[in-house]
Coordinates of N, CA, C and O in Angstrom, one line a residue:
X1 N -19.4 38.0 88.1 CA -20.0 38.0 89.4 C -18.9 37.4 90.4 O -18.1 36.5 90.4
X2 N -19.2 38.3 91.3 CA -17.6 37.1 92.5 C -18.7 36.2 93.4 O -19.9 35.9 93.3
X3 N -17.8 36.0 94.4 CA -18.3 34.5 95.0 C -18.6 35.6 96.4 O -17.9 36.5 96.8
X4 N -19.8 35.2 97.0 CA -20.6 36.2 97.8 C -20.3 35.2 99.4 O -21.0 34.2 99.7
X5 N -19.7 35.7 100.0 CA -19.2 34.1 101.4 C -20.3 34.0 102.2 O -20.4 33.1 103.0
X6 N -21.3 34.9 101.9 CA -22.8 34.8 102.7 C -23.7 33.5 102.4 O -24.4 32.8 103.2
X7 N -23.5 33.3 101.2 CA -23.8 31.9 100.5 C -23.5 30.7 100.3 O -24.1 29.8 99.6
X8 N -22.2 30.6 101.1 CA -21.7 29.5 100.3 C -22.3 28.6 102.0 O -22.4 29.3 103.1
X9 N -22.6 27.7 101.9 CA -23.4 26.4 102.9 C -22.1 25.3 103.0 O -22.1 24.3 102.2
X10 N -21.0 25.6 104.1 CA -20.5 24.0 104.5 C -21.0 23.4 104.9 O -21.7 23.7 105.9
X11 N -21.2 21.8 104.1 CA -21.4 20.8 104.3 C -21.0 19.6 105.1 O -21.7 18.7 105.7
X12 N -19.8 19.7 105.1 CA -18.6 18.8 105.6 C -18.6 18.2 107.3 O -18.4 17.1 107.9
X13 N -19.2 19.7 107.6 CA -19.4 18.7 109.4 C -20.5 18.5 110.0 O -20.6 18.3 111.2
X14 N -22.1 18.5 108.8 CA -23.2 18.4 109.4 C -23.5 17.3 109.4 O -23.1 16.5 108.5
X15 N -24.2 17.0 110.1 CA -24.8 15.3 110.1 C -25.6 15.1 109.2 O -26.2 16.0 108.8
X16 N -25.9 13.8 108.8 CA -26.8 13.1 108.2 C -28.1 13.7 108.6 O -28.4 13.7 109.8
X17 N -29.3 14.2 107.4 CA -30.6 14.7 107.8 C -30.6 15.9 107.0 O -30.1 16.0 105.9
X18 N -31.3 16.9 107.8 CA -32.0 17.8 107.0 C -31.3 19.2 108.0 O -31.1 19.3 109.2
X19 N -31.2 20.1 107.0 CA -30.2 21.5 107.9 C -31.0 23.0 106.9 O -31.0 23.3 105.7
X20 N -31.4 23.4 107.9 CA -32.3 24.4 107.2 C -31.1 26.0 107.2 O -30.2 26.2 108.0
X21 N -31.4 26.6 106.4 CA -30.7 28.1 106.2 C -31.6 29.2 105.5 O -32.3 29.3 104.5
X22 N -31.3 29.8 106.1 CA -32.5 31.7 105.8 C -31.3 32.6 105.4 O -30.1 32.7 105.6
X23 N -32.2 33.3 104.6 CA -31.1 34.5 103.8 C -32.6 35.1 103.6 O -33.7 34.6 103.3
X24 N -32.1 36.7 103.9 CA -32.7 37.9 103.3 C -32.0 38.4 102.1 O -30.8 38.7 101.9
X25 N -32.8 38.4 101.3 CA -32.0 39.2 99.9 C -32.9 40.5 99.8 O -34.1 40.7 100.2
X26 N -31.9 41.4 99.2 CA -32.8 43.0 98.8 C -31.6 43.2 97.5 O -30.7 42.4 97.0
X27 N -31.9 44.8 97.1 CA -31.4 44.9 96.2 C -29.8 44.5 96.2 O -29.5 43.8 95.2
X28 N -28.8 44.9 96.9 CA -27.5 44.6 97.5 C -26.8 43.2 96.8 O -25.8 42.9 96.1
X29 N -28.0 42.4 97.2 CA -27.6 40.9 96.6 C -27.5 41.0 95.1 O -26.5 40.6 94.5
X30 N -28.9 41.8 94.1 CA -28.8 42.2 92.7 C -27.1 42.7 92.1 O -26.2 42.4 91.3
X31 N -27.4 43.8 93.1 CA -25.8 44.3 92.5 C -24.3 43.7 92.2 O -23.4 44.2 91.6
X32 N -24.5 42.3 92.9 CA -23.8 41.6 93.0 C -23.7 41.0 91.0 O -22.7 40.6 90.4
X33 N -24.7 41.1 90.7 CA -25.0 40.6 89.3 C -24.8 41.5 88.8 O -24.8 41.1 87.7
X34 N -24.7 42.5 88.8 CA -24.8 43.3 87.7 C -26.5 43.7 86.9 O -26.8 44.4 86.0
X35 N -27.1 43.0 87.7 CA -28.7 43.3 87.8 C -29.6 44.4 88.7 O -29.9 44.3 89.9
X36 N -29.9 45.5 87.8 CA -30.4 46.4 88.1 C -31.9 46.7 88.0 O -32.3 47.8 88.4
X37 N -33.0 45.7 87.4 CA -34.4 45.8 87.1 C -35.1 46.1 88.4 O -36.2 46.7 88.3
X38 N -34.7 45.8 89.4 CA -35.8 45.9 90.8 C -35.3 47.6 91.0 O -34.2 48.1 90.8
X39 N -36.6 48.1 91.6 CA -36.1 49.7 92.5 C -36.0 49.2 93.5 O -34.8 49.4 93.7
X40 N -36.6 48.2 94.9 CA -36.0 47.6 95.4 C -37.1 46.2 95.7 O -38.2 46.0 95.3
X41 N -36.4 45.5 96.6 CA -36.7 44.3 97.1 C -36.2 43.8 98.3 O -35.1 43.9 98.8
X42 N -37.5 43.1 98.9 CA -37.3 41.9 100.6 C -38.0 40.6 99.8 O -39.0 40.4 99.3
X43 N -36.9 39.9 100.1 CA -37.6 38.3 99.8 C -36.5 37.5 100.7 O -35.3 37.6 100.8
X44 N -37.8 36.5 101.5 CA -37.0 35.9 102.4 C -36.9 34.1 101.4 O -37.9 33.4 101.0
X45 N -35.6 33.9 101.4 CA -35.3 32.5 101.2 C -34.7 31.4 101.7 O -33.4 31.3 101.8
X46 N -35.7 30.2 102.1 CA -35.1 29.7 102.8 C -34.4 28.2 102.0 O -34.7 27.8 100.8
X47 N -33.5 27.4 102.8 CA -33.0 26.7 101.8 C -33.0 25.1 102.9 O -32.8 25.2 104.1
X48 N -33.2 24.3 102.5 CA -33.0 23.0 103.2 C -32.2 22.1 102.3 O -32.4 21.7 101.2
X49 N -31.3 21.9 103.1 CA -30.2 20.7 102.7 C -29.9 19.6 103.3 O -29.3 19.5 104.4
X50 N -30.4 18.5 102.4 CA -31.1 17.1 103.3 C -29.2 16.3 103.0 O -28.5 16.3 101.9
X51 N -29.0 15.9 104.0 CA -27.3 15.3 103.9 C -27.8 13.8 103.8 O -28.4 13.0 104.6
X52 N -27.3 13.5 102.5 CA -27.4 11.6 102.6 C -25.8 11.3 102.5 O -24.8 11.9 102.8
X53 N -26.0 10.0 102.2 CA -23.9 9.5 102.7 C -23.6 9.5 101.3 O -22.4 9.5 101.1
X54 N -24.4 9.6 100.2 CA -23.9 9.6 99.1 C -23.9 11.1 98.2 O -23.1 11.4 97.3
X55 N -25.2 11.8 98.8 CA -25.5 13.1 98.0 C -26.3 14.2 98.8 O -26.7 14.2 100.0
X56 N -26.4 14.8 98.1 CA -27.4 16.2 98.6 C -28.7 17.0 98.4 O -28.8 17.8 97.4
X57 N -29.1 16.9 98.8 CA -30.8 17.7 98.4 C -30.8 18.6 98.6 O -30.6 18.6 99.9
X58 N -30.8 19.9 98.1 CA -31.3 21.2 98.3 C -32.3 21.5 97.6 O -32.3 21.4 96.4
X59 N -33.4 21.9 98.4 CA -34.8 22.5 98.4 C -35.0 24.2 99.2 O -35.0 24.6 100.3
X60 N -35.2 24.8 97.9 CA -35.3 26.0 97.9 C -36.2 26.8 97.8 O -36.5 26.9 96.6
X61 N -37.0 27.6 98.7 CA -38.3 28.5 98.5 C -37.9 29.9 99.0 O -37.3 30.3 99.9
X62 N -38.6 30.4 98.0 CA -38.0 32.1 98.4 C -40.1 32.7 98.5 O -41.0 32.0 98.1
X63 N -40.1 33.7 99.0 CA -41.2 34.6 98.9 C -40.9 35.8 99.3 O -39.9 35.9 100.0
X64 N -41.6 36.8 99.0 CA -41.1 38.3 99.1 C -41.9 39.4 97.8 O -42.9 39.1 97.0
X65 N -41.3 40.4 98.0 CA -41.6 41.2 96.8 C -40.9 42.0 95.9 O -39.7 41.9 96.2
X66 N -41.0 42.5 95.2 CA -39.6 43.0 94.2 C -40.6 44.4 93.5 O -41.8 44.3 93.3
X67 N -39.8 45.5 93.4 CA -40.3 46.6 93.4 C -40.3 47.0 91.7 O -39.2 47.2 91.1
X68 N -41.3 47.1 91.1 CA -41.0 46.8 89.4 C -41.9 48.0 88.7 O -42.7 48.7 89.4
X69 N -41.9 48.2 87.0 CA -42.7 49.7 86.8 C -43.7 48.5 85.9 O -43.5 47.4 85.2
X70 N -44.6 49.3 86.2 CA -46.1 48.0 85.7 C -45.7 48.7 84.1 O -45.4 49.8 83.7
X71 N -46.0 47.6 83.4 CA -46.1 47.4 82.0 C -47.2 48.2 80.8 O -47.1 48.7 79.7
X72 N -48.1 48.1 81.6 CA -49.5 49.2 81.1 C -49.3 50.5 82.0 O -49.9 51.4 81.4
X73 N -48.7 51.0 83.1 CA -49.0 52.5 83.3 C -47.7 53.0 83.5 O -47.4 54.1 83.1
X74 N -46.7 52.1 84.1 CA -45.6 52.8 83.8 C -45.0 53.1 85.5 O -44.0 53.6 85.9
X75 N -46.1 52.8 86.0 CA -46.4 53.1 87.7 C -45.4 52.1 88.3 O -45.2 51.0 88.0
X76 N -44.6 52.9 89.5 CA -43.9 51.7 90.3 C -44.6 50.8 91.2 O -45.1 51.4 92.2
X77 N -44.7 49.2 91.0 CA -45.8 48.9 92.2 C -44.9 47.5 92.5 O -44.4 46.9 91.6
X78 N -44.8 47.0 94.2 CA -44.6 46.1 94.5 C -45.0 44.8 94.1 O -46.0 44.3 94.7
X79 N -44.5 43.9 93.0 CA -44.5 42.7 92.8 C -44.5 41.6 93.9 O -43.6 41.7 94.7
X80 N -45.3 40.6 94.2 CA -45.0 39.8 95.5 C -45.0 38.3 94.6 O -46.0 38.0 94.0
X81 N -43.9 37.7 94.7 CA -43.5 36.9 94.4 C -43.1 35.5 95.3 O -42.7 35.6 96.4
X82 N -43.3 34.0 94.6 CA -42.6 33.1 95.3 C -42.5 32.1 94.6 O -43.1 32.2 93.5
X83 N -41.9 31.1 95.0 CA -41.4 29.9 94.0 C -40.1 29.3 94.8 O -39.4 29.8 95.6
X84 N -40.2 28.1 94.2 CA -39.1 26.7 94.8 C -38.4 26.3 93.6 O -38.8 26.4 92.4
X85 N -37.3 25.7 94.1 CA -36.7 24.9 93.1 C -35.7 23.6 94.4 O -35.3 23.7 95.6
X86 N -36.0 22.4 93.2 CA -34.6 21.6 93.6 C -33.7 21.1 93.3 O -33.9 20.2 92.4
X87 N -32.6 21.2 93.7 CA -31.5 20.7 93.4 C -30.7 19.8 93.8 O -30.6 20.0 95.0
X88 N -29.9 18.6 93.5 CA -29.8 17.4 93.8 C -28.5 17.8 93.4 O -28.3 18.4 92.3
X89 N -27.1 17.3 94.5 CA -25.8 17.4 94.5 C -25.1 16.0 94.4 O -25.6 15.0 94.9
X90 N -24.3 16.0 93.9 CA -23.4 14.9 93.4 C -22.3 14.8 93.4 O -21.7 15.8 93.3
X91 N -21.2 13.5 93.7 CA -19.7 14.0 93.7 C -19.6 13.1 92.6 O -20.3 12.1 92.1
X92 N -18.3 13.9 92.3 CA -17.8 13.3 90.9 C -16.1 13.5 90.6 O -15.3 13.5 91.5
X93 N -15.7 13.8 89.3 CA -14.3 13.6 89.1 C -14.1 14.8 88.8 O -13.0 15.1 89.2
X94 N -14.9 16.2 88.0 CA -14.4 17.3 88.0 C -16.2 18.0 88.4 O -17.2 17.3 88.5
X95 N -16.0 19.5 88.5 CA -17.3 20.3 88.7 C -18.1 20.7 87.0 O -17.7 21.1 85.9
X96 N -19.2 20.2 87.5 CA -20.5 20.2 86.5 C -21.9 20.5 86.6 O -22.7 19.7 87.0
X97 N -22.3 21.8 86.0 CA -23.7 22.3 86.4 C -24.2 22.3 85.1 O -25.3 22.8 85.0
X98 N -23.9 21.8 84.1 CA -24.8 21.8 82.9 C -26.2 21.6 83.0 O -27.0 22.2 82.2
X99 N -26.7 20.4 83.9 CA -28.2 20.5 84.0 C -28.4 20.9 85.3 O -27.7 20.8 86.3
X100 N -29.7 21.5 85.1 CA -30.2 22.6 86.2 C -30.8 22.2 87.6 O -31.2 22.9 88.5
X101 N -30.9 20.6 87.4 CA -31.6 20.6 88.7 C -30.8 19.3 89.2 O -31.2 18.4 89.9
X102 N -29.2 19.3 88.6 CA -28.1 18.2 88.7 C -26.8 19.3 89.1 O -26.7 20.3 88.4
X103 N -26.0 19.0 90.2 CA -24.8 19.4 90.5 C -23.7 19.2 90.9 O -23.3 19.3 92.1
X104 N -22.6 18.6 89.5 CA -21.7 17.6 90.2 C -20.5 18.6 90.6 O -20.0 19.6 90.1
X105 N -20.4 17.9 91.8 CA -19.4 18.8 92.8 C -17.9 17.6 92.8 O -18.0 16.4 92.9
X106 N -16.6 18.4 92.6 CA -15.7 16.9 92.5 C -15.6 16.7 94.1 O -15.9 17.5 95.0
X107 N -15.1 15.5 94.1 CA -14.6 14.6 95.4 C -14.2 16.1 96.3 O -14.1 17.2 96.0
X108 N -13.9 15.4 97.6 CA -13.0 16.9 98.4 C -13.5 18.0 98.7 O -13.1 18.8 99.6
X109 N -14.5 18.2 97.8 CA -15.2 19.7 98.0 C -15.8 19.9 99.3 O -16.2 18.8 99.7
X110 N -15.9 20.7 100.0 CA -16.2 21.0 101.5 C -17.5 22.0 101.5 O -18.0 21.9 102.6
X111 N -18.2 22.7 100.7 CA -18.6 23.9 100.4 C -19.6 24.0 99.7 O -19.9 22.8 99.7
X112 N -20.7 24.6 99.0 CA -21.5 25.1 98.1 C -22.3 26.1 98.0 O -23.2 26.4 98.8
X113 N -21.8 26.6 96.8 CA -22.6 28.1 96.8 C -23.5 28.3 96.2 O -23.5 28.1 95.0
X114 N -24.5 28.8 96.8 CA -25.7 29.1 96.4 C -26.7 30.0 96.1 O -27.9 30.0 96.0
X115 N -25.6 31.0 95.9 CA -26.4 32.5 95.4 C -26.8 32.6 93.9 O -27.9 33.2 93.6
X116 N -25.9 31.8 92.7 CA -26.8 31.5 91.7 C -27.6 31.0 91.6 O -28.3 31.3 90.7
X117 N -28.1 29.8 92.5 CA -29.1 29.6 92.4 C -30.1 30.0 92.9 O -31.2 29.4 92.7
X118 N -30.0 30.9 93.8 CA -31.1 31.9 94.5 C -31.7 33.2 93.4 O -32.8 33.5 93.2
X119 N -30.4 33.7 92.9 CA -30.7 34.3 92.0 C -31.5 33.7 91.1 O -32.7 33.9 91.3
X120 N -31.2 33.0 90.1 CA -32.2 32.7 88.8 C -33.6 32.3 89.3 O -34.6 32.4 88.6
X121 N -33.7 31.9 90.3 CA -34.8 31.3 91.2 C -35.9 32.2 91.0 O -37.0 32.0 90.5
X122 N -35.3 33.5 91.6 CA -36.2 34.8 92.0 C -36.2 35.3 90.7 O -37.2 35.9 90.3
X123 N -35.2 35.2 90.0 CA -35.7 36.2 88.2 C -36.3 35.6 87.6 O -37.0 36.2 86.8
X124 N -36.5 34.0 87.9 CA -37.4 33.8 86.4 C -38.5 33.4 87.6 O -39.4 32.7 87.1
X125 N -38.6 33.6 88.5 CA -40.3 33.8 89.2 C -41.1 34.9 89.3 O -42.2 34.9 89.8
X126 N -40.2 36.2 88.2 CA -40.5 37.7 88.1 C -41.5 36.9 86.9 O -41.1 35.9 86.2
X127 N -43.0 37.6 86.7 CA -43.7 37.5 84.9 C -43.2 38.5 83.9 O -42.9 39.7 84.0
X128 N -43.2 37.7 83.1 CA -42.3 38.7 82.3 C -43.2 39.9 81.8 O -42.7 41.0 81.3
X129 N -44.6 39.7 81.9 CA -45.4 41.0 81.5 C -45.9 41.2 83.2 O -46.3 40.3 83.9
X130 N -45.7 42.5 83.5 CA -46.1 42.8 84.8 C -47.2 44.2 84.8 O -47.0 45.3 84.3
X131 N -48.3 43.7 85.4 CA -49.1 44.4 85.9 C -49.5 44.8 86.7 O -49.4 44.1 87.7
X132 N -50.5 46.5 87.0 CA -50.4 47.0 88.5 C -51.1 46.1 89.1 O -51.5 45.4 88.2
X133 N -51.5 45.5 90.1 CA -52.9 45.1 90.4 C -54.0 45.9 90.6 O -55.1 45.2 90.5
X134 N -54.0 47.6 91.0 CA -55.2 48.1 90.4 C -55.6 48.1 89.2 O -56.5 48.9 88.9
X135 N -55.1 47.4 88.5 CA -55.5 47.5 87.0 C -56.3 46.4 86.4 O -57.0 46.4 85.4
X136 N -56.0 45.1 87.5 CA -56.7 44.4 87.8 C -58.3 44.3 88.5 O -59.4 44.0 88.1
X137 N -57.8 44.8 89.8 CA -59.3 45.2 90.4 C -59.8 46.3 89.9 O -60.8 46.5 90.6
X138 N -59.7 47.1 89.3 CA -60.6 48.0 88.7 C -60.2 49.6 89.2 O -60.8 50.5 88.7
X139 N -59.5 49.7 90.0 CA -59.1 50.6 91.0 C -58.5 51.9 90.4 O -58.7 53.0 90.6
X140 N -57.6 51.3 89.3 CA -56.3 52.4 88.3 C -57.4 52.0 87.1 O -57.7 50.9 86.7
X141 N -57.7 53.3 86.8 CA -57.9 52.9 84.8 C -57.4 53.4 84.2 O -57.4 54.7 84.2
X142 N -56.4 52.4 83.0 CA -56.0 52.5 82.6 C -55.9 53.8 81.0 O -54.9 54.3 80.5
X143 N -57.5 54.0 80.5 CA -57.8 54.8 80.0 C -57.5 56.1 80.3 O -57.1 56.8 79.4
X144 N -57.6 56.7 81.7 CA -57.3 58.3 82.2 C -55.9 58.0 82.4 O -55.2 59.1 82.4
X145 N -55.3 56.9 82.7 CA -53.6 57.0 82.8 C -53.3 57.0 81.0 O -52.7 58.0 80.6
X146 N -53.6 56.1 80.1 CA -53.3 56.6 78.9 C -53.3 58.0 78.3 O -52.4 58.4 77.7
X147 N -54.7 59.0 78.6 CA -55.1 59.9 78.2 C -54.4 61.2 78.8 O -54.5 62.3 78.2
X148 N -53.7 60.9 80.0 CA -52.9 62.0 80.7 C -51.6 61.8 80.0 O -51.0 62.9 79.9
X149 N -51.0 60.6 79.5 CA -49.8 60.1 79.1 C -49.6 60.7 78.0 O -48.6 61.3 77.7
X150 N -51.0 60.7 77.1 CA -50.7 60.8 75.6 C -50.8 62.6 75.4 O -50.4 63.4 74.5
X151 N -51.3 62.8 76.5 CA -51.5 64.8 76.8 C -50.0 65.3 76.7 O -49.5 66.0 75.8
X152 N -49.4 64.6 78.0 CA -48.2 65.1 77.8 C -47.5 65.2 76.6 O -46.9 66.2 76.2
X153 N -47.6 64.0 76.0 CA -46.3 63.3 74.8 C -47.1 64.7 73.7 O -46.3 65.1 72.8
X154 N -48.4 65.4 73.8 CA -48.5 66.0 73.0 C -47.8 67.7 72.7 O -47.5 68.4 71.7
X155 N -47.9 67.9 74.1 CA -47.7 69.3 74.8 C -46.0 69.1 74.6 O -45.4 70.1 74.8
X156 N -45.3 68.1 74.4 CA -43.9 67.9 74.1 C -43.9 67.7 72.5 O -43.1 68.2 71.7
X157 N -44.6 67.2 72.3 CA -44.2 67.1 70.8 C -44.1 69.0 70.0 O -43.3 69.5 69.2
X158 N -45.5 69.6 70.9 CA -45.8 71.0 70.2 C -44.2 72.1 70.4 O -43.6 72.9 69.8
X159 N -43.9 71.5 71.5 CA -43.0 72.9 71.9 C -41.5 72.2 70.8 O -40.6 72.9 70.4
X160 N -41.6 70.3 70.7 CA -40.9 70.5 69.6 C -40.6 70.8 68.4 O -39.6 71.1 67.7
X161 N -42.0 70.8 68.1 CA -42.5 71.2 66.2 C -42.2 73.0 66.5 O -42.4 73.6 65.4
X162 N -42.0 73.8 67.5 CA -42.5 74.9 67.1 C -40.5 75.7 67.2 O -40.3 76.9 67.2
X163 N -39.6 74.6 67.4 CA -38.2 74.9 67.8 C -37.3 74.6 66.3 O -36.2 74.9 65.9
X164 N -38.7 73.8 65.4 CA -37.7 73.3 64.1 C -37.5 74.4 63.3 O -38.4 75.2 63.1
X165 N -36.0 74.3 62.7 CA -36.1 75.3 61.8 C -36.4 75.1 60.3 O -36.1 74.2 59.5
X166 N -37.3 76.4 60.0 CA -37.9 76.6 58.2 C -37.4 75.9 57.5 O -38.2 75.1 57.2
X167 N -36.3 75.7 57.0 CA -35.9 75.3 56.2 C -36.3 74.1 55.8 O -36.7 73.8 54.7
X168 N -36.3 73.0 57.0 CA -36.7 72.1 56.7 C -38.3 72.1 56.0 O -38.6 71.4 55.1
X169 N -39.0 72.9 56.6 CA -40.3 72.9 55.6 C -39.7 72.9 54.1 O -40.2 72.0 53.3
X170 N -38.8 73.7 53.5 CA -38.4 73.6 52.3 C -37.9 72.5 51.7 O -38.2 72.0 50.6
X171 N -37.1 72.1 52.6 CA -36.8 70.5 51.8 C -37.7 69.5 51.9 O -37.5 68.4 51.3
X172 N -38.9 69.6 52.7 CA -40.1 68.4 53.0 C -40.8 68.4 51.3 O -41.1 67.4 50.6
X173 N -40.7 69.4 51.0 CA -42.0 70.2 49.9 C -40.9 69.5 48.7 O -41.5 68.6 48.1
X174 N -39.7 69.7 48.5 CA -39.0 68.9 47.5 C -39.5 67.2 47.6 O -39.5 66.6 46.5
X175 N -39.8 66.8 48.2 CA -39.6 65.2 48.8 C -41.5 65.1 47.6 O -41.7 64.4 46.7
X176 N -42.5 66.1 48.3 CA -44.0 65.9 48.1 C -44.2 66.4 46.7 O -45.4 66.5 46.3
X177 N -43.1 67.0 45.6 CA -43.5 68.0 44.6 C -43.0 67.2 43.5 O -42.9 67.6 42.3
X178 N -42.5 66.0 43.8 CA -42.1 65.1 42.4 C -43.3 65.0 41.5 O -43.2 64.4 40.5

């Protein structure tokens, strides 16, 4: 992943308090990962970074929707998602993210970027089993979407069984004649 300059939040000349920042992400930002699961996506994220003399608060809420194939039909339907996280910044003697909601930044640093953490924010606010919502309200049933599904897979299967060649009938009958 490279370093995205839309993200990164100088710190160095804001005052003491609280400094708010907005980012639109869509698919564009994904690509940047090498993440390809959304068809697409608008989620607006906003980020507040509270400046103390010793450290930093960043408070993060994203909301929006992400374009995903429902799990039971297979259908593409807009996911609408949201969720926060926070993160608490630190100076120290070298750079350290091992724990997730701690970020030690060394002395000098001027900068912080925060597209990883926008990212994982929004993927793990995706459910990992996703459903249409008419499937929910009652709207899509899922039975006439199975029943058209399993039609096709049949009308494919026939024109496969009807392309195999004989022979293999012959060697099946070896396998059943022990």
């Amino acid at each position: 992943m490279k370093q995205l300059n839309d993200f990164l939040i100088p710190f160095i000349g804001l005052k003491l308090g609280k400094h708010n920042f907005e980012f639109q992400i869509n698919n564009k930002f994904f690509e940047n990962f090498d993440f390809e699961e959304y068809s697409s996506s608008e989620i607006k994220v906003v980020v507040v970074l509270e400046k103390k003399s010793t450290m930093l608060e960043l408070n993060f809420k994203h909301k929006g929707f992400v374009n995903v194939p429902c799990d039971v039909t297979g259908e593409q339907f807009d996911l609408h998602i949201k969720g926060k996280i926070k993160v608490v910044v630190q100076f120290g003697e070298s750079f350290n993210n091992d724990n997730e909601e701690l970020l030690i930044l060394p002395f000098g640093e001027h900068q912080i970027d925060v597209s990883q953490y926008i990212y994982e924010m929004i993927v793990l606010s995706v459910p990992l089993k996703r459903v249409h919502p008419g499937i929910k309200e009652g709207t899509i049933k899922v039975s006439d979407r199975l029943l058209s599904n399993s039609n096709k897979e049949q009308q494919e299967n026939k024109t496969i069984n009807n392309d195999i060649d004989p022979r293999w009938d012959k060697l099946k009958q070896l396998l059943t004649d022990k």
